[in-house]
CSV table of C-alpha atoms in Angstrom, one decimal:
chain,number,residue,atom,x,y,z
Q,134,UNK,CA,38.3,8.4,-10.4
Q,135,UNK,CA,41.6,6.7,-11.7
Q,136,UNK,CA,41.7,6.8,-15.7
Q,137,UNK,CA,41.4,2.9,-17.2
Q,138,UNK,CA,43.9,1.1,-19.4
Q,139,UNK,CA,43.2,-2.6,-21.4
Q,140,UNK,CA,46.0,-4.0,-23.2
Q,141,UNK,CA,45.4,-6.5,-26.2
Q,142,UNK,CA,48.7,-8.4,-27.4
Q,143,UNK,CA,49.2,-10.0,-30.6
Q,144,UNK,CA,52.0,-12.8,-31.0
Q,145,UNK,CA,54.4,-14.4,-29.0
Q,146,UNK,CA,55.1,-15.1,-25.3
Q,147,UNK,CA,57.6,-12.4,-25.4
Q,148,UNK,CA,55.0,-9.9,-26.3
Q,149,UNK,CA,52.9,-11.4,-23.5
Q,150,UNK,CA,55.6,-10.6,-21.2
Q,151,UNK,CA,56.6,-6.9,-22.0
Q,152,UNK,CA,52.4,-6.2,-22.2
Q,153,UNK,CA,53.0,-7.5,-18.6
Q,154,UNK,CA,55.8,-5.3,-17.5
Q,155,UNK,CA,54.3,-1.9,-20.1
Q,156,UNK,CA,51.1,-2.9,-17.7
Q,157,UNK,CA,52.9,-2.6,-14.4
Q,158,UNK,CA,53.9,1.1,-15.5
Q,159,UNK,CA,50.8,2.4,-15.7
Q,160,UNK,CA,50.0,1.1,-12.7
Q,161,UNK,CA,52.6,2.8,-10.7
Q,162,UNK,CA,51.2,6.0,-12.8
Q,163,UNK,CA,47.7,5.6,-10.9
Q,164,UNK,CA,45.8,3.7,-14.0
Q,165,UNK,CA,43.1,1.1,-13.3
Q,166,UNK,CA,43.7,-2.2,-15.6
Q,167,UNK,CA,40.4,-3.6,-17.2
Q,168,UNK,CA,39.5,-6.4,-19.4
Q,169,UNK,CA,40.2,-5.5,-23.1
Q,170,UNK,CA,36.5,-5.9,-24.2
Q,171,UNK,CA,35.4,-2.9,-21.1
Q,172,UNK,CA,34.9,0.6,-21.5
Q,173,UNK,CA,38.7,2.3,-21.0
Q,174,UNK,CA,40.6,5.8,-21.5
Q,175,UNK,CA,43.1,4.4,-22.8
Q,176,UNK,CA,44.0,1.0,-25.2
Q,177,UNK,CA,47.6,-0.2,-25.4
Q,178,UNK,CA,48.0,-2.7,-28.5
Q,179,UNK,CA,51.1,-4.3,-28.7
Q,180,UNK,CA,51.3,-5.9,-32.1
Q,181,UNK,CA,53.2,-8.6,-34.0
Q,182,UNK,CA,54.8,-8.6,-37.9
Q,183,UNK,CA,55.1,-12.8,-37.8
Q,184,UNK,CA,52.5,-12.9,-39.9
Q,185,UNK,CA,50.3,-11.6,-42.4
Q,186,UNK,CA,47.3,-12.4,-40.2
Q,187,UNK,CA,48.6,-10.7,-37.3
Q,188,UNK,CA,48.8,-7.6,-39.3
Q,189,UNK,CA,45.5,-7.5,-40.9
Q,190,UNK,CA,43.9,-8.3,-37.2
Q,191,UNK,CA,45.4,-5.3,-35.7
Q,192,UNK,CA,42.3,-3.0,-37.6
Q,193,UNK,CA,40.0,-4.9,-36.1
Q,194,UNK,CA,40.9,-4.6,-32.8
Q,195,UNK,CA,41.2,-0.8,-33.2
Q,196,UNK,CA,37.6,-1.3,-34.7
Q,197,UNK,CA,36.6,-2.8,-31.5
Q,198,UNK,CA,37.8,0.0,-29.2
Q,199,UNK,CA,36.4,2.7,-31.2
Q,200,UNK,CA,32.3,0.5,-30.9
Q,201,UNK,CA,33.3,0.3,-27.2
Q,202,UNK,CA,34.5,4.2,-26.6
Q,203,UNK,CA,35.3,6.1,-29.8
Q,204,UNK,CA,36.5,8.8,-27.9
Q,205,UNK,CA,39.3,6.7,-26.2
Q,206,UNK,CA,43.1,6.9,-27.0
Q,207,UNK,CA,44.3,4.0,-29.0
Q,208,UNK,CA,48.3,3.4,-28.5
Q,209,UNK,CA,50.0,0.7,-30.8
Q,210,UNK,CA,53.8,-0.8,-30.1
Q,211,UNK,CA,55.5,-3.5,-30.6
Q,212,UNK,CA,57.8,-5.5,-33.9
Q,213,UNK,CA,54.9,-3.6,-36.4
Q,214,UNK,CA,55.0,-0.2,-34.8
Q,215,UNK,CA,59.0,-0.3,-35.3
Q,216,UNK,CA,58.9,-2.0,-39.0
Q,217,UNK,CA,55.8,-0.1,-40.7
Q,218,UNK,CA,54.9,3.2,-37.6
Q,219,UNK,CA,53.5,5.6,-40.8
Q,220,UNK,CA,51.2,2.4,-41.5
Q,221,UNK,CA,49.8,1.8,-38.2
Q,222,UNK,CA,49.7,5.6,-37.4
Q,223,UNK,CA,47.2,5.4,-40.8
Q,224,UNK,CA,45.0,3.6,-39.3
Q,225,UNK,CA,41.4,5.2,-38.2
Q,226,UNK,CA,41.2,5.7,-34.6
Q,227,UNK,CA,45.2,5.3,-34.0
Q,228,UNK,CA,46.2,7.9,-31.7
Q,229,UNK,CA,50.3,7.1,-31.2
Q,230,UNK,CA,52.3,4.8,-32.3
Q,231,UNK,CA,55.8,3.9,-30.3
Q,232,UNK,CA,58.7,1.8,-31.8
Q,233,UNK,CA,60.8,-0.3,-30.0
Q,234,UNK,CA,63.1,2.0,-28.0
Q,235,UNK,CA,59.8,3.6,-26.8
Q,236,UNK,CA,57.5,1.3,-25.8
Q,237,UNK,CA,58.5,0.7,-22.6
Q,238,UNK,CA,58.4,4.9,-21.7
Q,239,UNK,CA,54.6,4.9,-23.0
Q,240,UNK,CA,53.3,6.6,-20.1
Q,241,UNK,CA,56.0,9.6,-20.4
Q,242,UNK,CA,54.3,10.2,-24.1
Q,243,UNK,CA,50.8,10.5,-22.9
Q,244,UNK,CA,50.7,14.2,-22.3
Q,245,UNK,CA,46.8,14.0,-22.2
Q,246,UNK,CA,44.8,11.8,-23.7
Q,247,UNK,CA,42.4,13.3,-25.9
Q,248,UNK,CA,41.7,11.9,-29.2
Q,249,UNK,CA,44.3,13.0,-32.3
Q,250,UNK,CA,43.3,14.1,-35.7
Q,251,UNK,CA,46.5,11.8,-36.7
Q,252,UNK,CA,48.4,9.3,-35.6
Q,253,UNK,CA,51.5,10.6,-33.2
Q,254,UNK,CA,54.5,8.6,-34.3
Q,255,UNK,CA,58.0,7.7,-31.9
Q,256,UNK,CA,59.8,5.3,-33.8
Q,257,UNK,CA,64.0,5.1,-33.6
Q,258,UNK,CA,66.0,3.3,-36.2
Q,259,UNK,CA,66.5,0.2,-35.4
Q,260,UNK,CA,70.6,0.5,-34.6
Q,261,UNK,CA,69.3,2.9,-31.5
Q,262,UNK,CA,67.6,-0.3,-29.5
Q,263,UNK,CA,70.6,-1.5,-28.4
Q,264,UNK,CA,69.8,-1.5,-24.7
Q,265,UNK,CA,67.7,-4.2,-22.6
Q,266,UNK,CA,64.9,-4.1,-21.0
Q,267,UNK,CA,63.4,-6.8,-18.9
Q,268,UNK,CA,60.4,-7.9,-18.4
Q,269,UNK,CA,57.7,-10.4,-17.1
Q,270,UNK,CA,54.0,-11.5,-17.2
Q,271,UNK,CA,52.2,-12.1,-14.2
Q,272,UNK,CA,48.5,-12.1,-13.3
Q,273,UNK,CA,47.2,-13.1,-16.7
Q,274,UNK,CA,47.7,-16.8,-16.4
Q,275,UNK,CA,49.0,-19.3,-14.0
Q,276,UNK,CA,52.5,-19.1,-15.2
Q,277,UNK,CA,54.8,-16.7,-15.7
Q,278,UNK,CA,56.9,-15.8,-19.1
Q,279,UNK,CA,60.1,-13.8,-18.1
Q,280,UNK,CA,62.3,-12.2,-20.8
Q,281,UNK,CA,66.1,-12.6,-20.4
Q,282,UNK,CA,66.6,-11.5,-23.8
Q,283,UNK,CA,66.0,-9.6,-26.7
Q,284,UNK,CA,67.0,-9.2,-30.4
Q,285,UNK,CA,68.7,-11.5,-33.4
Q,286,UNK,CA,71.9,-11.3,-34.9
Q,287,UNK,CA,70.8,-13.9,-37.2
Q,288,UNK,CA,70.2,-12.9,-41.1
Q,289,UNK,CA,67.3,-16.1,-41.8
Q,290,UNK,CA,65.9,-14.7,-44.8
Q,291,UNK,CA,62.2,-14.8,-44.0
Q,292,UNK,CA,62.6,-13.0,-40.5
Q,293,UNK,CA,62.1,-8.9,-40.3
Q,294,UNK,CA,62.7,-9.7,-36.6
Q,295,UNK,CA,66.4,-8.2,-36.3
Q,296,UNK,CA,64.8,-5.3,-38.3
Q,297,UNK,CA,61.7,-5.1,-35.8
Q,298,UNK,CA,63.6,-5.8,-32.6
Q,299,UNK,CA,67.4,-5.2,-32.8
Q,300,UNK,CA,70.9,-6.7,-32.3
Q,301,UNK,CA,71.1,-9.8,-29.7
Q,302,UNK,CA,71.1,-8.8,-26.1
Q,303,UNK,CA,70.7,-10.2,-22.9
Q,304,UNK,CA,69.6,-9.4,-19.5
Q,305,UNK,CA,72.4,-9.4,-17.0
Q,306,UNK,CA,72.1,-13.0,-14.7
Q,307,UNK,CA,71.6,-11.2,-11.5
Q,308,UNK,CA,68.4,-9.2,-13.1
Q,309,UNK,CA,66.8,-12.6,-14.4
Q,310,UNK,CA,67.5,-14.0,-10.7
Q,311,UNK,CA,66.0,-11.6,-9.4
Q,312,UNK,CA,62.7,-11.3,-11.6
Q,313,UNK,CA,62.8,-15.4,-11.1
Q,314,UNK,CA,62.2,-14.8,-7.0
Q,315,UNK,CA,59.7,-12.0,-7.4
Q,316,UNK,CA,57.7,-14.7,-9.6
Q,317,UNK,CA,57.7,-17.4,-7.4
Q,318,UNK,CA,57.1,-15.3,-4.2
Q,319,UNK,CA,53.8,-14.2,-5.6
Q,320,UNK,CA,53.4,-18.0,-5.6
Q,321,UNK,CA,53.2,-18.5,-9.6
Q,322,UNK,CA,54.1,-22.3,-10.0
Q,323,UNK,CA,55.8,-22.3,-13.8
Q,324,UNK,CA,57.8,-19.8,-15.5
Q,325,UNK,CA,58.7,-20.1,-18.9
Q,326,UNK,CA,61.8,-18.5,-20.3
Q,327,UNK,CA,61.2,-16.0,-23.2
Q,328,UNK,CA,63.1,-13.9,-25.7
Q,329,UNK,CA,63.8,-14.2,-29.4
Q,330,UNK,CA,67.0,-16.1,-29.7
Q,331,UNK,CA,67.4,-17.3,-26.2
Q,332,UNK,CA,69.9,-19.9,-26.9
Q,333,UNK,CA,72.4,-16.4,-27.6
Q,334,UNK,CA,72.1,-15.6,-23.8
Q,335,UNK,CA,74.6,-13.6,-22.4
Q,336,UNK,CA,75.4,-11.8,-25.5
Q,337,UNK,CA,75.4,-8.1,-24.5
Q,338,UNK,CA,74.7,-8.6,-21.1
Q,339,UNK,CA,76.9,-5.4,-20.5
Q,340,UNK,CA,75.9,-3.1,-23.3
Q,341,UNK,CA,78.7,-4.6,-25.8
Q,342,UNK,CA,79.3,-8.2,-27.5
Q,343,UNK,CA,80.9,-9.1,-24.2
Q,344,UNK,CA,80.2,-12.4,-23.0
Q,345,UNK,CA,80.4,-13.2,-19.5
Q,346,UNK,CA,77.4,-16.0,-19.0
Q,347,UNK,CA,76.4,-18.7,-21.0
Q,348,UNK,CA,72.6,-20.0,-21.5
Q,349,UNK,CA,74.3,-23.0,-19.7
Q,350,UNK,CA,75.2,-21.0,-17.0
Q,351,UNK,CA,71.6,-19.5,-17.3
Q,352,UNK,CA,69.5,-22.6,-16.9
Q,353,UNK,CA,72.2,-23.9,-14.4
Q,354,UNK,CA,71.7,-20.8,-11.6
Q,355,UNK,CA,68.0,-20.5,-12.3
Q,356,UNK,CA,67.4,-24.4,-11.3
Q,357,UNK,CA,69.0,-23.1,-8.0
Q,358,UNK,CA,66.4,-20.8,-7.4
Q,359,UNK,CA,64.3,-21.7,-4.4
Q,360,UNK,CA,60.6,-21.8,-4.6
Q,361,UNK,CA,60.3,-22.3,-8.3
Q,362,UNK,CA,58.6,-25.7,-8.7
Q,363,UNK,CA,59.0,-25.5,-12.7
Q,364,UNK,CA,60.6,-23.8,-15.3
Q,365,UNK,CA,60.2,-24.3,-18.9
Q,366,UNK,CA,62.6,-22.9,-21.8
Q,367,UNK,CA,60.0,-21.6,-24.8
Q,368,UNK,CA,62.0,-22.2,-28.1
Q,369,UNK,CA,65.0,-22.5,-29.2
Q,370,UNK,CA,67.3,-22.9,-32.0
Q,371,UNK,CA,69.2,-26.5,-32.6
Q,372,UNK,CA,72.6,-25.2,-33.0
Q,373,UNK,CA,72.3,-23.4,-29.9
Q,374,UNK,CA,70.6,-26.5,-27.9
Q,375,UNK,CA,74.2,-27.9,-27.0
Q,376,UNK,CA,74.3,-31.7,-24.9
Q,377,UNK,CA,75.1,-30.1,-21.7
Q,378,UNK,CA,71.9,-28.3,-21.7
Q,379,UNK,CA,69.7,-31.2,-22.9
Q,380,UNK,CA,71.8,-33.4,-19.5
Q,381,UNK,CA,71.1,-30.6,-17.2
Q,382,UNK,CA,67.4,-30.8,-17.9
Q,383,UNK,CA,67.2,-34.3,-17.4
Q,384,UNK,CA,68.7,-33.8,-14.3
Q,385,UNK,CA,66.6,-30.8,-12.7
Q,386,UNK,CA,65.3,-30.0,-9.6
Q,387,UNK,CA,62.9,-27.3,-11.8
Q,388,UNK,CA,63.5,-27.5,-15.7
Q,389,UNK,CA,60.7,-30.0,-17.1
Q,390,UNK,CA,61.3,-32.3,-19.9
Q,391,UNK,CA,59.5,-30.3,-23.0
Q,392,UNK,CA,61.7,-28.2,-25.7
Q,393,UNK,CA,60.1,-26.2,-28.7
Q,394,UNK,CA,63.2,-26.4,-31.2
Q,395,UNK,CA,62.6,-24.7,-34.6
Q,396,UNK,CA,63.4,-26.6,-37.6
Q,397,UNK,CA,61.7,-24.3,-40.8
Q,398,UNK,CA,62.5,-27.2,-43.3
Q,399,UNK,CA,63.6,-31.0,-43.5
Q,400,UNK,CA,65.2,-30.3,-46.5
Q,401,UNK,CA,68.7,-28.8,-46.7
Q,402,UNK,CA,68.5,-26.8,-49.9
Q,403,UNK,CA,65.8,-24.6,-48.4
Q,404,UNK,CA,67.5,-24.5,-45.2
Q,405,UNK,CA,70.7,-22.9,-47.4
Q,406,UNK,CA,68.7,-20.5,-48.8
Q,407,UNK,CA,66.1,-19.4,-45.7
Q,408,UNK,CA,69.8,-18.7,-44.0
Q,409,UNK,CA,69.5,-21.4,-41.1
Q,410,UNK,CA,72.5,-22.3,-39.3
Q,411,UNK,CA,72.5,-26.0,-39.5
Q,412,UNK,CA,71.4,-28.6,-41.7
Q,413,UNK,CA,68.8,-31.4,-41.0
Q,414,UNK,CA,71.4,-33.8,-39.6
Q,415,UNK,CA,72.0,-31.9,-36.8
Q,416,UNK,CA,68.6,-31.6,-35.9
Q,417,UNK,CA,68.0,-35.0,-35.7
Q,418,UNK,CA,71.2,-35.1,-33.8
Q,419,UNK,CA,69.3,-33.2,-31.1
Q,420,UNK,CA,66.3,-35.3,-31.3
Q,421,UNK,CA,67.9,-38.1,-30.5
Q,422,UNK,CA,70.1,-36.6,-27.8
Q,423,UNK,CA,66.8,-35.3,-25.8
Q,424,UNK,CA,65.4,-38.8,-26.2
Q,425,UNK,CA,68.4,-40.4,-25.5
Q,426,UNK,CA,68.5,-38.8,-21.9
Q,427,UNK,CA,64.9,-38.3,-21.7
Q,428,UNK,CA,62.4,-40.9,-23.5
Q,429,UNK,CA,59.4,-39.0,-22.4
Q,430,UNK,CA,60.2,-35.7,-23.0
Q,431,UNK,CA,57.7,-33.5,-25.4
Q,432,UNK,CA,59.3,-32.2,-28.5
Q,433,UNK,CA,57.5,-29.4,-30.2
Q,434,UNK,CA,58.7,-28.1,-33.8
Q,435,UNK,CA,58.3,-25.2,-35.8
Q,436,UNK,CA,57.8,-25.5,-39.6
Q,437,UNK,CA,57.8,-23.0,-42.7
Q,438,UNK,CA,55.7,-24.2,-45.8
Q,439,UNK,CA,56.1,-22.6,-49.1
Q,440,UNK,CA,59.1,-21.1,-49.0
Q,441,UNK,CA,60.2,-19.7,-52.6
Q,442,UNK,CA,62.0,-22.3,-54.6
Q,443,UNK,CA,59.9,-25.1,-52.7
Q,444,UNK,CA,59.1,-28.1,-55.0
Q,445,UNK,CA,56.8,-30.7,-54.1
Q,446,UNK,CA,60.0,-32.6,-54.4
Q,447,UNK,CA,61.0,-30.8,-51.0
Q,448,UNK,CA,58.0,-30.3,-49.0
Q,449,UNK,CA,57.4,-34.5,-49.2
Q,450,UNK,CA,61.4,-34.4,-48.1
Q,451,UNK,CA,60.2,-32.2,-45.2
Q,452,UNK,CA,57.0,-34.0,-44.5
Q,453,UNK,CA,59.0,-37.1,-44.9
Q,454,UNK,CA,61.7,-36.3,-42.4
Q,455,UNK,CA,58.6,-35.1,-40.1
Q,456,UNK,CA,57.1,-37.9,-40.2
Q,457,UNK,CA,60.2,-40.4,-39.4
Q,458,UNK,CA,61.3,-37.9,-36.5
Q,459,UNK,CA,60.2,-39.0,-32.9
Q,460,UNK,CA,58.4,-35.8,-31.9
Q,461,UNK,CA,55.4,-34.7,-30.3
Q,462,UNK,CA,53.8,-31.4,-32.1
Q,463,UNK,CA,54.1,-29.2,-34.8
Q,464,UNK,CA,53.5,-25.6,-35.2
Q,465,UNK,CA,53.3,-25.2,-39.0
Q,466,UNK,CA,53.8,-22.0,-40.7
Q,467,UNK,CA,52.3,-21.1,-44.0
Q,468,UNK,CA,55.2,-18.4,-45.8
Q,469,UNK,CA,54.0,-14.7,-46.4
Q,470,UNK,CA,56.2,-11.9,-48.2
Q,471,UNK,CA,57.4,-9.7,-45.9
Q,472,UNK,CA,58.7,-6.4,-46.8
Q,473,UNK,CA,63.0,-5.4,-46.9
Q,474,UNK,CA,63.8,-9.6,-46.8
Q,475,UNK,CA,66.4,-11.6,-49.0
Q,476,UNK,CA,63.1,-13.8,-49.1
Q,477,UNK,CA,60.6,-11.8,-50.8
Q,478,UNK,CA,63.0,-11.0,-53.7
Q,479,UNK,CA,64.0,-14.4,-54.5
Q,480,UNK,CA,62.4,-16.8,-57.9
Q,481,UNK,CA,60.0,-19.6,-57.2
Q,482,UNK,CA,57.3,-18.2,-55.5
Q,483,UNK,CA,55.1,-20.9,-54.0
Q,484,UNK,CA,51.3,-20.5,-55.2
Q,485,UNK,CA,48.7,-19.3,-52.3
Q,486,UNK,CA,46.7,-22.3,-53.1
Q,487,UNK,CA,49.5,-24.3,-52.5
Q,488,UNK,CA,51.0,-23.4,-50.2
Q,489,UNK,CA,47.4,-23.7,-48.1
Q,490,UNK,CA,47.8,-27.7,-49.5
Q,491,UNK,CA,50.9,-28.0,-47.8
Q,492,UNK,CA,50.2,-26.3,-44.6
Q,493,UNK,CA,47.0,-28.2,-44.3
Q,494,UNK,CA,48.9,-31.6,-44.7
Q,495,UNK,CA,51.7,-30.8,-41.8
Q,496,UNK,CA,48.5,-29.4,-39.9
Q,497,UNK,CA,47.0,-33.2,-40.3
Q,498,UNK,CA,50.4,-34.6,-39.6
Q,499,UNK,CA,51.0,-32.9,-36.3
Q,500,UNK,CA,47.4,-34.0,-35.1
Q,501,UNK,CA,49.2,-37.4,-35.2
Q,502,UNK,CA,52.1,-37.1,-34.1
Q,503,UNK,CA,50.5,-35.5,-30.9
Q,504,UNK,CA,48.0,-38.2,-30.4
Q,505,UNK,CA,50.8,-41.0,-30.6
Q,506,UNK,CA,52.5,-38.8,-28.0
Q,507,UNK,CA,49.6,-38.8,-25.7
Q,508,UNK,CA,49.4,-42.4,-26.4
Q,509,UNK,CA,52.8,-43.1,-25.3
Q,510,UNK,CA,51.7,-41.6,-21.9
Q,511,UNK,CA,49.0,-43.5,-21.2
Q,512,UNK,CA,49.6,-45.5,-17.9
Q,513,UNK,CA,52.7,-43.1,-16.7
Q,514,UNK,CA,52.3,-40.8,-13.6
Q,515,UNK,CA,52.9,-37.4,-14.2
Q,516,UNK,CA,52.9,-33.9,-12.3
Q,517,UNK,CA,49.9,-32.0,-13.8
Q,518,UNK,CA,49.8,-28.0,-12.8
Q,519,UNK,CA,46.2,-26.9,-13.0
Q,520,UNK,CA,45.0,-23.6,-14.9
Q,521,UNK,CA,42.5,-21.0,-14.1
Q,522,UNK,CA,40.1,-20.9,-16.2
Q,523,UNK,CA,36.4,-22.9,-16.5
Q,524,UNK,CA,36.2,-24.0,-19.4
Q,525,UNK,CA,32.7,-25.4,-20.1
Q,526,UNK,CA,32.4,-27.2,-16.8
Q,527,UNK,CA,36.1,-28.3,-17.0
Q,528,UNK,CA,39.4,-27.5,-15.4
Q,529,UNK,CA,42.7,-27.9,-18.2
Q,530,UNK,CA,45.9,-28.4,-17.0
Q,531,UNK,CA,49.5,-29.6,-18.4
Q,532,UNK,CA,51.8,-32.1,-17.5
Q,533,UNK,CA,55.6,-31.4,-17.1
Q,534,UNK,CA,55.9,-33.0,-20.4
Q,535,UNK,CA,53.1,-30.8,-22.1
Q,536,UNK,CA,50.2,-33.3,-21.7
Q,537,UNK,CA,47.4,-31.5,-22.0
Q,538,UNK,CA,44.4,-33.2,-19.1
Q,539,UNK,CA,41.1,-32.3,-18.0
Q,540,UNK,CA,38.4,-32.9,-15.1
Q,541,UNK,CA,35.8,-31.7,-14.2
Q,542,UNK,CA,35.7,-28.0,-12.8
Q,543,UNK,CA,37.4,-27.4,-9.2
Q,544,UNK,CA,38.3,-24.0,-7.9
Q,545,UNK,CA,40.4,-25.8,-5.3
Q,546,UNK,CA,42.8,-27.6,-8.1
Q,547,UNK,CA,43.3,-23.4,-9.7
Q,548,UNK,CA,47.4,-23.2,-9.8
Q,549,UNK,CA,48.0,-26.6,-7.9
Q,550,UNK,CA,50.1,-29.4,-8.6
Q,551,UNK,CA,49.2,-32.8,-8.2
Q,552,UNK,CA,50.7,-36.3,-8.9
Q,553,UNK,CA,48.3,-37.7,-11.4
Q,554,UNK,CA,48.1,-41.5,-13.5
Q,555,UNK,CA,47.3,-40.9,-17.4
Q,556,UNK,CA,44.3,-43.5,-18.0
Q,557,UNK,CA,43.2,-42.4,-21.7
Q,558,UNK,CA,42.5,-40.2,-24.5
Q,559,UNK,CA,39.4,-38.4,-24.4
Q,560,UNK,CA,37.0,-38.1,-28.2
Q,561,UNK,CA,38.3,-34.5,-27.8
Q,562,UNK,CA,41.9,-35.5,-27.5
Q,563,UNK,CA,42.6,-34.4,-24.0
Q,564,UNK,CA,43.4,-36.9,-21.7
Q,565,UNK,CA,41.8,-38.3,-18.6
Q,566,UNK,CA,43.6,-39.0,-15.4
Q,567,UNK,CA,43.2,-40.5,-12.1
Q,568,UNK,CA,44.6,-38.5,-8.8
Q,569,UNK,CA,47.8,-40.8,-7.9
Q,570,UNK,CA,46.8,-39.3,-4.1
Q,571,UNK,CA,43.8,-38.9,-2.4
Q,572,UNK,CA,42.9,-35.2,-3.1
Q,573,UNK,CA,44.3,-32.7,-0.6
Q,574,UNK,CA,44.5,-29.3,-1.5
């Protein structure tokens, strides 16, 4: 009998994707994969230090291993396991804990895999991960997230990411062309480009601060790329999101017309002291570019409330500018200290109450701004890719411009595309369609 591994991942895409590719090695090691909630030998957690809730769940889910099989070794990597190992390794039932040079050798630390009376730390200092490894996520949903870089050279002063993941580096072009055509030969429709600041592509593609490529030069060889039918870039940062990127998308075979730029705050003196590079004019510079070029594109935004120093004065200047901007979503952040920032040292701290005031209020805001996005889609024709899963009698799938549709449930529609007209918004917000075509799959 093969030993059994389940992964659990915590955070972003980019986590998804090395989970993905960590996965894959212990396949080639003779492991069987199984769902996280089944009996297993071994669990892999790769965690995430974004948030303050990301760190208190990860005790749970070792709770939930040890009521499934207490006897079963419990691995933890990822941005925690490099920023606080001792704390992780701390934790009841935590057998090893691997930092962020390690991670990806997991299986060469598993000597056996009987149960520890402590926690087994590997964790480098942070200056050591200066190599790249790539990665992708396939199998767990219908598209794909493929890493083609890794680490921050920026100092914002909320972020422990640099500290967690390491100086900017890239994947070299030929190794993302390559992981592109094994994607879409195992016939995964979308891939969505991952990594933490991937507008800084091509930095230390060859081990140094060399650059050779460009994201430009990225996007522009990947659209190239026979038998991807979309590709999607995940987030990235508005200085870095330059006009010829925005008029190659709006002129792709395979890049769809959605960008998640992050903005943190609409007001400029907290943008001066979070450390962003650009002020709020530029962003809406952007804005107006992508709808410029391409009126129904989906703009998604991340926001930071309760920043120290934040007055009402500039949260209704952020919510103000939010509101004014033509864009489709928000992903709002509510602030938490984190440990070795400028951030957490600085006057003004924001009240937990609220700050939970705040957050709720962007929360509300974004509901709109989403609906009046959907509503401006009503009556179009769009491409929708269909998901996997049945959800309550009902297939979900996504527009290239991130509408989010549903029908009822049809095996035959799983990972399909299909040329659909948007006929209205559904009490639950999702919208209904009408099959442009006579169904054929």
């Amino acid at each position: 009998m093969n030993k059994k591994v389940a992964f659990y991942t915590l955070g972003c895409k980019l986590n998804f994707s090395e989970t993905s590719t960590i996965a894959r090695s212990f396949s080639d090691e003779g492991f069987d994969r199984v769902d996280f909630s089944e009996k297993a030998d071994i669990y892999v957690i790769n965690t995430c230090s974004v948030t303050e809730n990301a760190d208190k769940r990860f005790k749970s889910i070792v709770k939930q291993t040890q009521k499934v099989n207490p006897d079963a070794f419990v691995a933890a990597v990822g941005c925690y396991a490099q920023l606080k190992p001792q704390e992780l390794a701390d934790v009841d039932g935590v057998d090893l804990v691997l930092g962020a040079t390690e991670k990806f050798k997991i299986t060469d630390y598993l000597n056996d895999l009987s149960k520890n009376d402590f926690g087994e730390v590997h964790s480098c200092e942070i200056e050591e991960a200066d190599f790249y490894v790539g990665s992708y996520s396939i199998g767990d949903r219908t598209r794909a997230f493929l890493k083609v870089q890794d680490g921050c050279d920026y100092k914002c002063t909320y972020c422990t990411i640099p500290l967690a993941r390491g100086i900017s580096r890239s994947d070299t072009m030929d190794n993302v062309l390559k992981n592109a055509k094994e994607i879409s030969d195992k016939n995964i429709k979308e891939i969505v480009l991952t990594g933490v600041n991937i507008g800084d592509y091509g930095k230390g593609e060859f081990g140094n601060k060399r650059h050779e490529h460009t994201f430009l030069d990225l996007v522009t060889q990947l659209d190239q790329v026979d038998g991807i039918e979309r590709l999607r870039i995940s987030s990235i940062e508005p200085n870095l999101l330059k006009n010829e990127t925005i008029e190659l998308v709006s002129k792709s075979r395979a890049f769809v017309p959605h960008f998640h730029v992050p903005l943190q705050s609409g007001s400029n003196d907290i943008l001066k002291k979070m450390k962003r590079r650009y002020m709020r004019e530029l962003y809406v510079d952007r804005v107006d570019k992508i709808k410029e070029v391409m009126p129904h594109a989906c703009i998604g935004v991340d926001v930071i409330v309760g920043f120290p120093g934040e007055t009402d004065e500039h949260f209704l200047e952020t919510y103000n500018f939010l509101n004014e901007l033509d864009i489709s979503y928000l992903h709002v952040f509510t602030y938490s200290e984190r440990d070795n920032t400028e951030a957490a040292l600085m006057e003004g701290v924001v009240p937990k109450n609220v700050r939970s005031k705040r957050s709720k209020m962007l929360r509300g805001l974004s509901v709109k701004k989403r609906r009046a996005f959907y509503e401006s889609q009503i009556g179009t024709n769009r491409t929708v890719l269909f998901e996997s899963e049945n959800k309550e009698g009902y297939i979900h799938g996504f527009t290239e411009n991130y509408v989010k549709v549903k029908a009822p449930w049809n095996p035959e529609l799983v990972n399909t595309l299909h040329e659909v007209n948007l006929t209205a918004i559904g009490e639950d917000g999702i919208v209904r369609f009408e099959f442009v075509k006579a169904l054929v799959v």
